[in-house]
Tab-separated table of C-alpha atoms in Angstrom:
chain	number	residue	atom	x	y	z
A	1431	UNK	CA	56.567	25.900	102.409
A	1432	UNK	CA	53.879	25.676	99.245
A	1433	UNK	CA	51.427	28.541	99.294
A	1434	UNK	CA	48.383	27.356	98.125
A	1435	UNK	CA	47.021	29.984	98.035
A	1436	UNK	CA	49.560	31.926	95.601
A	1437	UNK	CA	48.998	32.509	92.547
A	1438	UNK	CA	51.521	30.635	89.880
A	1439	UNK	CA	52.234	31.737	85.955
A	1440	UNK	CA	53.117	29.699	83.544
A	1441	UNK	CA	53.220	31.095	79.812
A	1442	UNK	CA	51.409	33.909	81.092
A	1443	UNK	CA	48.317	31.690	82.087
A	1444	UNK	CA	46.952	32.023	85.235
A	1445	UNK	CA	46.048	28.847	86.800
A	1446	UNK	CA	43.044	30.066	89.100
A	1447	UNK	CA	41.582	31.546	86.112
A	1448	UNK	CA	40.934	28.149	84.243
A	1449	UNK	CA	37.359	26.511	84.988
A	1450	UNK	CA	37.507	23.133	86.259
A	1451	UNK	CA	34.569	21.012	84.660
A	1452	UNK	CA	33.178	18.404	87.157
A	1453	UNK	CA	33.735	14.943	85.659
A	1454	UNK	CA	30.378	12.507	85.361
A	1455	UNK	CA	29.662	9.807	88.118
A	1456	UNK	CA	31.110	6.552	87.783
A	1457	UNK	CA	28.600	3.580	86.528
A	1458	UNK	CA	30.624	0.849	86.247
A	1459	UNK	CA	33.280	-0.978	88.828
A	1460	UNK	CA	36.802	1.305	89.211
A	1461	UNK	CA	39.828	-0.347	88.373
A	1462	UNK	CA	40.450	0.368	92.091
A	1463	UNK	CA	38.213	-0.001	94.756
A	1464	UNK	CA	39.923	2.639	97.178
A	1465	UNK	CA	37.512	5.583	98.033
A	1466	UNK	CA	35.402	5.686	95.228
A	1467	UNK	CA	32.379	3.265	95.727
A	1468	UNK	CA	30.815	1.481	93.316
A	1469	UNK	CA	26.981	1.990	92.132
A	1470	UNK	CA	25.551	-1.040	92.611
A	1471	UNK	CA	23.318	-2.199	89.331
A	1472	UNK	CA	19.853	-2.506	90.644
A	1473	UNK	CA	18.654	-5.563	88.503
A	1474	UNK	CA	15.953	-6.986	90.483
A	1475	UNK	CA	13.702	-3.345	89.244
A	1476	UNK	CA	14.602	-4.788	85.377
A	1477	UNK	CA	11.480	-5.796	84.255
A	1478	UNK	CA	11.883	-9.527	82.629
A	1479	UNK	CA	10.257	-10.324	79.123
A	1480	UNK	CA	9.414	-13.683	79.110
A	1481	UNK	CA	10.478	-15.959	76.310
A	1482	UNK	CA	7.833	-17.996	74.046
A	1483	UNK	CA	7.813	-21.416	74.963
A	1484	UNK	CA	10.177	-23.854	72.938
A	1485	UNK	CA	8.320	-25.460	70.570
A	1486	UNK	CA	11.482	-28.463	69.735
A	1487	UNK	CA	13.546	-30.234	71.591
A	1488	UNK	CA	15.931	-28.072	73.370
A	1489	UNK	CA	19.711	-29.211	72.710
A	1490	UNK	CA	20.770	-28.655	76.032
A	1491	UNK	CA	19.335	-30.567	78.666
A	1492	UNK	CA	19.685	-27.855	81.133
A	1493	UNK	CA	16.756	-25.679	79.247
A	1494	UNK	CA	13.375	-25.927	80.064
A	1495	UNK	CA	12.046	-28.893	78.354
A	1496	UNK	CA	8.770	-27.372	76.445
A	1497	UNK	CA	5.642	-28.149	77.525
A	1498	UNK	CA	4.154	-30.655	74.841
A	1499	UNK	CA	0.888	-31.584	76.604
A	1500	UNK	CA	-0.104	-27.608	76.455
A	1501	UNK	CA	0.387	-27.258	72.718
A	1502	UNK	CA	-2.735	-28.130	70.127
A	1503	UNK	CA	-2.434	-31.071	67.805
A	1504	UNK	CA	-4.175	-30.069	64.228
A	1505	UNK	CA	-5.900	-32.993	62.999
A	1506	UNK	CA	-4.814	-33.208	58.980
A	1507	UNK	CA	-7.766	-33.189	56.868
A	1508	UNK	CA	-8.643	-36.513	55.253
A	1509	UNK	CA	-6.452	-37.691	52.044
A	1510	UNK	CA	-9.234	-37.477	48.784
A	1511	UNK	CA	-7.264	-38.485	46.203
A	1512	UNK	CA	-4.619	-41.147	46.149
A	1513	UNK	CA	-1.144	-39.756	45.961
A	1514	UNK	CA	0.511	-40.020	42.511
A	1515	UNK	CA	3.700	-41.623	44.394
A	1516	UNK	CA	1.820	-44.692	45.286
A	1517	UNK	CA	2.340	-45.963	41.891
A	1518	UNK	CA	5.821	-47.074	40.615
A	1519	UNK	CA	7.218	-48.657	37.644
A	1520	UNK	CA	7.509	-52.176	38.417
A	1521	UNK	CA	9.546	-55.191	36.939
A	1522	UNK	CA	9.640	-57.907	39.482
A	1523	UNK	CA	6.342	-59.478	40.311
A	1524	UNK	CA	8.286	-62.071	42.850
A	1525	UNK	CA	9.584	-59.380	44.655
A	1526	UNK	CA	6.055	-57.915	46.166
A	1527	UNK	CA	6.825	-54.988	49.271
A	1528	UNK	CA	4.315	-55.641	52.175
A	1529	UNK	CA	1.062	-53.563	51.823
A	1530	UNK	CA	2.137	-52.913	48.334
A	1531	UNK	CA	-0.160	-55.381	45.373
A	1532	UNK	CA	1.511	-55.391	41.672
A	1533	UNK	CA	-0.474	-54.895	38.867
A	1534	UNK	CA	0.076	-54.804	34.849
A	1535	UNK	CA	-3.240	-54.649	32.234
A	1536	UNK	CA	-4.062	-56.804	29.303
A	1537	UNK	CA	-5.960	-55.180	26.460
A	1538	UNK	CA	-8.221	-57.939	25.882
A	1539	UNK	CA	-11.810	-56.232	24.357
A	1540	UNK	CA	-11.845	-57.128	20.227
A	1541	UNK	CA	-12.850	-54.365	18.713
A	1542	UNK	CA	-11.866	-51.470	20.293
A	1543	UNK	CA	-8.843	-49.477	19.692
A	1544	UNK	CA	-5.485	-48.756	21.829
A	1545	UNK	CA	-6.688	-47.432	25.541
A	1546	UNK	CA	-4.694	-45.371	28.171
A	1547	UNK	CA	-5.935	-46.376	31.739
A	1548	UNK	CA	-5.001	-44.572	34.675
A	1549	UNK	CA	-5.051	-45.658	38.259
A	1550	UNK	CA	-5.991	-42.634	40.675
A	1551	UNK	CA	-4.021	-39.721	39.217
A	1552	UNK	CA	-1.470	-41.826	37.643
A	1553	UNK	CA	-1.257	-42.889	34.286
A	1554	UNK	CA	-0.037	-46.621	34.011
A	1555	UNK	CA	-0.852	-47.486	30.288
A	1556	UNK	CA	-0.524	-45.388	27.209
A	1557	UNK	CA	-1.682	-46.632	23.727
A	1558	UNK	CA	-1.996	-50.068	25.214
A	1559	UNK	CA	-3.274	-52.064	22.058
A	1560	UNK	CA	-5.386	-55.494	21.898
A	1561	UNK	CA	-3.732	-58.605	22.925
A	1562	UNK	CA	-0.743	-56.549	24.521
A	1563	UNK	CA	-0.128	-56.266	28.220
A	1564	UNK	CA	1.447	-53.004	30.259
A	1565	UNK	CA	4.473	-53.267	32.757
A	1566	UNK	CA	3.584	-54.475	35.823
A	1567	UNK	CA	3.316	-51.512	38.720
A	1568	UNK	CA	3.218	-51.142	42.064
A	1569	UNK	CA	0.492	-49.682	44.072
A	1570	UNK	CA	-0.271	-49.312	47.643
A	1571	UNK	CA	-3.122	-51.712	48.854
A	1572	UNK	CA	-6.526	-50.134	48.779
A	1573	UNK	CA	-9.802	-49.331	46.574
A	1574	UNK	CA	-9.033	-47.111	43.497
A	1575	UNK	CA	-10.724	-45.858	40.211
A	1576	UNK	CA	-9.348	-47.562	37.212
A	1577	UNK	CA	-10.002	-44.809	33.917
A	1578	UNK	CA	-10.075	-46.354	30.558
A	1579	UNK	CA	-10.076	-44.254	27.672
A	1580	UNK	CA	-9.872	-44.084	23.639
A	1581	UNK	CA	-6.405	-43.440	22.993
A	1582	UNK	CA	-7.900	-41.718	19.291
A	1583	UNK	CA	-10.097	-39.121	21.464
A	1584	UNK	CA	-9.129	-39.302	25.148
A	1585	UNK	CA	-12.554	-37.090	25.984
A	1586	UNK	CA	-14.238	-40.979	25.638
A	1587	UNK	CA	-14.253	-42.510	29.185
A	1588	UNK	CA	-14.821	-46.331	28.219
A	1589	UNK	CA	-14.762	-47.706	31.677
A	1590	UNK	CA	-14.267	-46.201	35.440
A	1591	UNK	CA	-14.493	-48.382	38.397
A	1592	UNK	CA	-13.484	-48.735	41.887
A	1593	UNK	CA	-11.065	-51.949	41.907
A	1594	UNK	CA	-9.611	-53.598	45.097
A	1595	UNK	CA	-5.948	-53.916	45.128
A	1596	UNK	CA	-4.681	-56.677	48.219
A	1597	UNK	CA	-1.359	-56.605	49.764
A	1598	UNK	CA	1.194	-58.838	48.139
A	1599	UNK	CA	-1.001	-60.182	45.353
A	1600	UNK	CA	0.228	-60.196	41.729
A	1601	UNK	CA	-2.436	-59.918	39.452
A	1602	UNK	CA	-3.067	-59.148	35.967
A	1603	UNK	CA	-5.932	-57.010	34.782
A	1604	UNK	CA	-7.677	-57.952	31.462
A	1605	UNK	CA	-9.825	-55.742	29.620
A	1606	UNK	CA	-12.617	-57.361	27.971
A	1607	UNK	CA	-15.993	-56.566	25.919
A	1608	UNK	CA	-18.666	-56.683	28.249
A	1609	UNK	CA	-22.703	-56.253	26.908
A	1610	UNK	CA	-22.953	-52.548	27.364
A	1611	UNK	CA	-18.677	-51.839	26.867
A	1612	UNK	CA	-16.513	-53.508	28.992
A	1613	UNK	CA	-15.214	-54.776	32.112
A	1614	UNK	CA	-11.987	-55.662	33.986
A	1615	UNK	CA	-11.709	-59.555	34.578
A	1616	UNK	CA	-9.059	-60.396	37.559
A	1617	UNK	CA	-6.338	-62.942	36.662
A	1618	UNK	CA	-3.888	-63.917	39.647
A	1619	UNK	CA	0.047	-64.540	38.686
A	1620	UNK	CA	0.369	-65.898	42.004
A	1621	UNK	CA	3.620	-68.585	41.756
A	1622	UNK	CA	2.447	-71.842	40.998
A	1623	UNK	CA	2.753	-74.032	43.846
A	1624	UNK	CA	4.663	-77.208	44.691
A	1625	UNK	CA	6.729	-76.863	41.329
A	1626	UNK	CA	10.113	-78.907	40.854
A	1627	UNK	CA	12.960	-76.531	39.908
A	1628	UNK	CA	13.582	-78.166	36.454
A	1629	UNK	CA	9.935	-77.461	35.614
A	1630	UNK	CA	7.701	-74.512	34.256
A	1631	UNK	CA	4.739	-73.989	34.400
A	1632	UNK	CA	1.511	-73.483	32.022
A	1633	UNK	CA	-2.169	-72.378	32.159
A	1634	UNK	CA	-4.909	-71.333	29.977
A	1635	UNK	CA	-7.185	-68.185	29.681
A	1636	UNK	CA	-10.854	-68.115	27.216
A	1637	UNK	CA	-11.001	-64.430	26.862
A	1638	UNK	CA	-12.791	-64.855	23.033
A	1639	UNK	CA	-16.525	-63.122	23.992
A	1640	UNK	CA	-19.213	-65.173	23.644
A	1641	UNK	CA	-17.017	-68.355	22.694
A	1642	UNK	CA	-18.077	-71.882	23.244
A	1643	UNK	CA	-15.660	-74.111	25.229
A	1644	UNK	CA	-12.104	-74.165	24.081
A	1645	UNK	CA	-9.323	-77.031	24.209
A	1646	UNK	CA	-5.475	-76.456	24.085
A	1647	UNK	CA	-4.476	-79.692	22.118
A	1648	UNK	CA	-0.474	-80.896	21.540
A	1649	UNK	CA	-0.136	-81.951	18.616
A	1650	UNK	CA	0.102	-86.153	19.620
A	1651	UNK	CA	-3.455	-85.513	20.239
A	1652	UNK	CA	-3.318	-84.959	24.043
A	1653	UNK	CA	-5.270	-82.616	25.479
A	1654	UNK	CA	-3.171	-80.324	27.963
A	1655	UNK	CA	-6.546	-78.346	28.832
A	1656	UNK	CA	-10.272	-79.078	27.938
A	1657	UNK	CA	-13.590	-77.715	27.750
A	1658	UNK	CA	-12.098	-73.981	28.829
A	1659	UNK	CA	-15.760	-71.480	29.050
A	1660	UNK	CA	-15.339	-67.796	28.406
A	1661	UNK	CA	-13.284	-65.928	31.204
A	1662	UNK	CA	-12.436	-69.346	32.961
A	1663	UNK	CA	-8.787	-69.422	34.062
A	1664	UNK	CA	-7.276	-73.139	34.437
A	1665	UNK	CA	-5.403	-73.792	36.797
A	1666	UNK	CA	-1.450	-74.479	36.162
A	1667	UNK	CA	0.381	-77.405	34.842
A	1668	UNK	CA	4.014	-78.396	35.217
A	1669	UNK	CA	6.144	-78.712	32.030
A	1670	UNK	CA	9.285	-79.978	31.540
A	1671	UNK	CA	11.864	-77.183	29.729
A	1672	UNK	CA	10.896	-77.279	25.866
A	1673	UNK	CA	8.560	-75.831	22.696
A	1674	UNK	CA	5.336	-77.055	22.264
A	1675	UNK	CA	3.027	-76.950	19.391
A	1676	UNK	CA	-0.296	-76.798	19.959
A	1677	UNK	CA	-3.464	-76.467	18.447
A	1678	UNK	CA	-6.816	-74.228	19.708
A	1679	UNK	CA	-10.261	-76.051	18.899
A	1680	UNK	CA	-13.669	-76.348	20.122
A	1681	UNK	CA	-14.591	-78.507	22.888
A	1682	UNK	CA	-16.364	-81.397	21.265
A	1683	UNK	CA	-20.171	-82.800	22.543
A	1684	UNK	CA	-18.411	-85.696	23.410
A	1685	UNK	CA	-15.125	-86.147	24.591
A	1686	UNK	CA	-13.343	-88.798	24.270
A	1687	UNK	CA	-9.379	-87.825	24.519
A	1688	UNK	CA	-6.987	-88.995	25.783
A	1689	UNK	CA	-6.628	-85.891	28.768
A	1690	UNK	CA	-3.046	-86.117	30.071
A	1691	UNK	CA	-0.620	-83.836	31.909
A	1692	UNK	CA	2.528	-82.392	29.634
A	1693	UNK	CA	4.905	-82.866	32.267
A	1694	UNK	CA	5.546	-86.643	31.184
A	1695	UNK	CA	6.643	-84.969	27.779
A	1696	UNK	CA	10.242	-85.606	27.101
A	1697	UNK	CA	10.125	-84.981	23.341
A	1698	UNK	CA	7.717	-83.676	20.731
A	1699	UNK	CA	6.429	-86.224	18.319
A	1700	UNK	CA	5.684	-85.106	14.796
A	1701	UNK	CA	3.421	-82.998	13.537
A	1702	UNK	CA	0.291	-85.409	12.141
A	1703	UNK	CA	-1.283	-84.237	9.473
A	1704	UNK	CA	-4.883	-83.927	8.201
A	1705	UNK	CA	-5.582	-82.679	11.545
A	1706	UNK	CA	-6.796	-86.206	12.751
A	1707	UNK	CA	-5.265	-86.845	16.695
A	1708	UNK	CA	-4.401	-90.103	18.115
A	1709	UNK	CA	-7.422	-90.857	20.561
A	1710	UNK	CA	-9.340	-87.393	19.673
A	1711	UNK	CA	-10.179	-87.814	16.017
A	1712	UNK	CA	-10.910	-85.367	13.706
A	1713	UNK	CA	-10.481	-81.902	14.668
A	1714	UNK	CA	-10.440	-78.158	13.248
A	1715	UNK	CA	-7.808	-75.831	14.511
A	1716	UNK	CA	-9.056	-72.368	15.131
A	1717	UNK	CA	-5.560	-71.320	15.668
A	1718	UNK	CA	-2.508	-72.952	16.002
A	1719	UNK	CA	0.809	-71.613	18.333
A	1720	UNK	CA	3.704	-72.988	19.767
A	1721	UNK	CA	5.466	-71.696	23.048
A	1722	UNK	CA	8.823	-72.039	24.389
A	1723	UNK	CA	9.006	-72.925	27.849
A	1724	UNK	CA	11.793	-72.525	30.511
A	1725	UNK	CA	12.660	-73.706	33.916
A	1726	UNK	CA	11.201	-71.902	36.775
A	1727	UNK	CA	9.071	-69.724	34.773
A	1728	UNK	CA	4.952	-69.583	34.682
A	1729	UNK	CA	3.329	-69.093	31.337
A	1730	UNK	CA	-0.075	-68.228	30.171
A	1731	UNK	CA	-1.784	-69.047	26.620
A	1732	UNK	CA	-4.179	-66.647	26.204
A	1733	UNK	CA	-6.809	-66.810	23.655
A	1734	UNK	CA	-8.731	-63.169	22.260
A	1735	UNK	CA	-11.442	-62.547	19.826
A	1736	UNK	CA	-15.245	-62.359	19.151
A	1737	UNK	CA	-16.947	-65.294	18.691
A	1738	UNK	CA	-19.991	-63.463	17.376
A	1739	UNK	CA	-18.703	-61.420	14.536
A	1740	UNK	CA	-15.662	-63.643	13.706
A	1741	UNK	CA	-14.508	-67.478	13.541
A	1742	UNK	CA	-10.934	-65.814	13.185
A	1743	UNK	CA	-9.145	-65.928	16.556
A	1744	UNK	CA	-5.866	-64.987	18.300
A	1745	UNK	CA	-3.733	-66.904	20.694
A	1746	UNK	CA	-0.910	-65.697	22.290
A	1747	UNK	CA	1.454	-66.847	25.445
A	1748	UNK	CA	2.481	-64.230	28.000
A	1749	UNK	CA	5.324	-64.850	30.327
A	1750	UNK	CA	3.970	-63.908	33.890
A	1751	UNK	CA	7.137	-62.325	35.520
């Protein structure tokens, strides 16, 4: 029978002599669960941190959707300045975006040099020189300042105003002399209405300061437009597909024409000579032009100078795109 109690060598070691170091309490769960208990984890003394609310949507719709009506809305301060983004490079004037007007300039002010003109912040017109015109642009609907300025010494502001731009209007801007500088005189490139699809169309535009009335004359001696004041805009004609001579003269006391429409034209007659017109008698061209007209398209003769420092005028036709 074992005898505890004896003592038993092994390699000369006494057993009884050796310590026996008491092993630590078990914290977790024992592989077994036979005699040794386990120490329950006392989690409801944990103290909980809460979370900060979520300020998204959650993901997952099991989480706590976040309380939206408790958190502040900070009103945005108002908008100064028009955003430089409102303003794009446009080449489609039939193709207007709702809320969006489009725009181009005409340098129309004799005497003055090549401009830049800004709209806002943006600047839509560099070196723009006289009788030219810019690209058309697009800018948001609204009320903005329109800067003019020497192109020689940009420091010279020759015009700022606060111009209306509507939604889906196409519109051209012409700068012209005015009696202390100058202005901005609105010309609409609206489509012309009720036009055939075999058919143009053709207007007329007196931007010569100070000028008496003007007549666009063909050269059978009808009139296509008569007794045109400064900064009057007539309203369009249809033409068939074709070039057309014409002649710019003054409007005379009495008028006695023969006024007619140049959609009956089929062919040009020829040029008469000694500037004497069929039913309009004896006339002196300021300027003569011709203009080459296509189907579906909408022209403009415009006609630029100073009547009161020079007889010698300028006519040019501008597609309006």
């Amino acid at each position: 029978m074992y005898d505890a109690s004896r003592i038993y060598r092994q390699n000369n070691i006494t057993i009884q002599d050796i310590p026996t170091t008491p092993l630590p309490p078990i914290i977790g769960n024992p592989e077994s669960d036979n005699n040794i208990p386990a120490i329950p984890v006392p989690e409801e003394n944990i103290p909980v941190t809460p979370l900060p609310p979520i300020m998204g949507n959650p993901q997952n719709n099991n989480q706590i959707p976040a309380p939206e009506e408790n958190i502040p809305i900070t009103p945005l301060p108002p908008i100064m300045e028009e955003p430089e983004n409102n303003i794009q490079n446009f080449h489609s004037s039939q193709n207007n975006t709702a809320g969006f007007s489009t725009v181009r300039f005409l340098h129309a002010a004799s005497g003055y040099g090549s401009v830049h003109i800004s709209i806002g912040l943006k600047n839509v017109a560099t070196d723009l020189s006289f009788t030219n015109t810019s690209n058309y642009y697009q800018i948001q609907d609204g009320f903005y300042i329109v800067t003019i300025t020497s192109a020689s010494n940009p420091g010279i502001v020759l015009f700022r105003g606060r111009i209306p731009f509507n939604t889906n209007e196409t519109i051209t801007l012409a700068i012209i002399r005015a009696t202390n500088g100058l202005n901005i005189l609105r010309i609409s490139d609206q489509l012309c209405q009720n036009r055939p699809k075999n058919r143009g169309c053709l207007r007329a535009v007196n931007l010569i300061y100070n000028s008496p009335a003007m007549d666009v004359v063909l050269t059978d001696g009808r009139i296509a437009f008569s007794d045109i004041r400064y900064k009057e805009i007539t309203s369009y004609k249809q033409a068939r597909p074709g070039k057309y001579e014409y002649y710019i003269a003054q409007t005379p006391y009495t008028l006695s024409g023969n006024t007619s429409n140049i959609d009956i034209l089929d062919n040009l007659p020829v040029i008469l000579t000694n500037f004497f017109l069929p039913g309009y008698g004896n006339v002196t061209p300021l300027v003569s032009s011709s203009i080459e007209i296509k189907a579906n398209m909408m022209y403009t003769i415009y006609m630029f100078g100073n009547w009161e420092t020079s007889s010698e005028l300028i006519v040019k036709s501008i597609e309006n795109r």
